[in-house]
Short mmCIF file of C-alpha atoms in Angstrom, two decimals:
data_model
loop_
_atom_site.label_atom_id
_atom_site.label_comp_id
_atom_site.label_asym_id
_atom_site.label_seq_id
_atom_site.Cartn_x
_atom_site.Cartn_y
_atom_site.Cartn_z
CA UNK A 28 8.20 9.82 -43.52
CA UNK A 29 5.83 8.50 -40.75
CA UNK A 30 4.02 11.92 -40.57
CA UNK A 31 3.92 12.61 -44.12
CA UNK A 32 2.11 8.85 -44.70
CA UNK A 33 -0.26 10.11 -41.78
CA UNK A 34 -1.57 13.54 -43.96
CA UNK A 35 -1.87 11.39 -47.09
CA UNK A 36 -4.28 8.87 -45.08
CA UNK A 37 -6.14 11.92 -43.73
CA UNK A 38 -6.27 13.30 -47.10
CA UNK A 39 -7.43 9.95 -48.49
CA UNK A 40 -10.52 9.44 -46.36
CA UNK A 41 -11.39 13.01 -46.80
CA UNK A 42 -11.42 12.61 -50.44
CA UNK A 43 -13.20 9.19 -49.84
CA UNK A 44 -16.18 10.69 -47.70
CA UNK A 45 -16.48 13.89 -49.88
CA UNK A 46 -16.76 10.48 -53.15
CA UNK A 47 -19.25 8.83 -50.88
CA UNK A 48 -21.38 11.57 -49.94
CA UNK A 49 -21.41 12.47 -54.07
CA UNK A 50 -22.72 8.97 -54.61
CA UNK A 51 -25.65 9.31 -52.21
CA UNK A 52 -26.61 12.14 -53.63
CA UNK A 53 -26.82 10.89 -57.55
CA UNK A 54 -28.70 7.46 -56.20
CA UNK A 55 -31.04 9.84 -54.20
CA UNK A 56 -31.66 12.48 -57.36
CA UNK A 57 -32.01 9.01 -59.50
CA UNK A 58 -34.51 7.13 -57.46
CA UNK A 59 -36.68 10.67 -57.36
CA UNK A 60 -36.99 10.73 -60.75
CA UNK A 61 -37.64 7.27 -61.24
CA UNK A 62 -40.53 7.89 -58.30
CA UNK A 63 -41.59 10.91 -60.47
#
C-alpha cells in the first residue's frame, strides 16, 4: 500500500509541474499580445 501511495504522489507532482509549466506559458503568450 505504502509504495503504491508513493507512485501516485510522484505521479501527482508530475502532473502538477507539467499544469504549472502550461500556465506560464498561456500568461506569457497573453501578456505578448497584450504588449503587441
Amino acid at each position: 500500500i505504502y509504495q503504491k501511495a508513493v507512485s501516485l504522489l510522484k505521479e501527482a507532482n508530475e502532473s502538477i509541474d507539467q499544469i504549472e509549466k502550461q500556465v506560464k506559458l498561456l500568461d506569457s503568450e497573453q501578456k505578448g499580445g497584450l504588449d503587441a
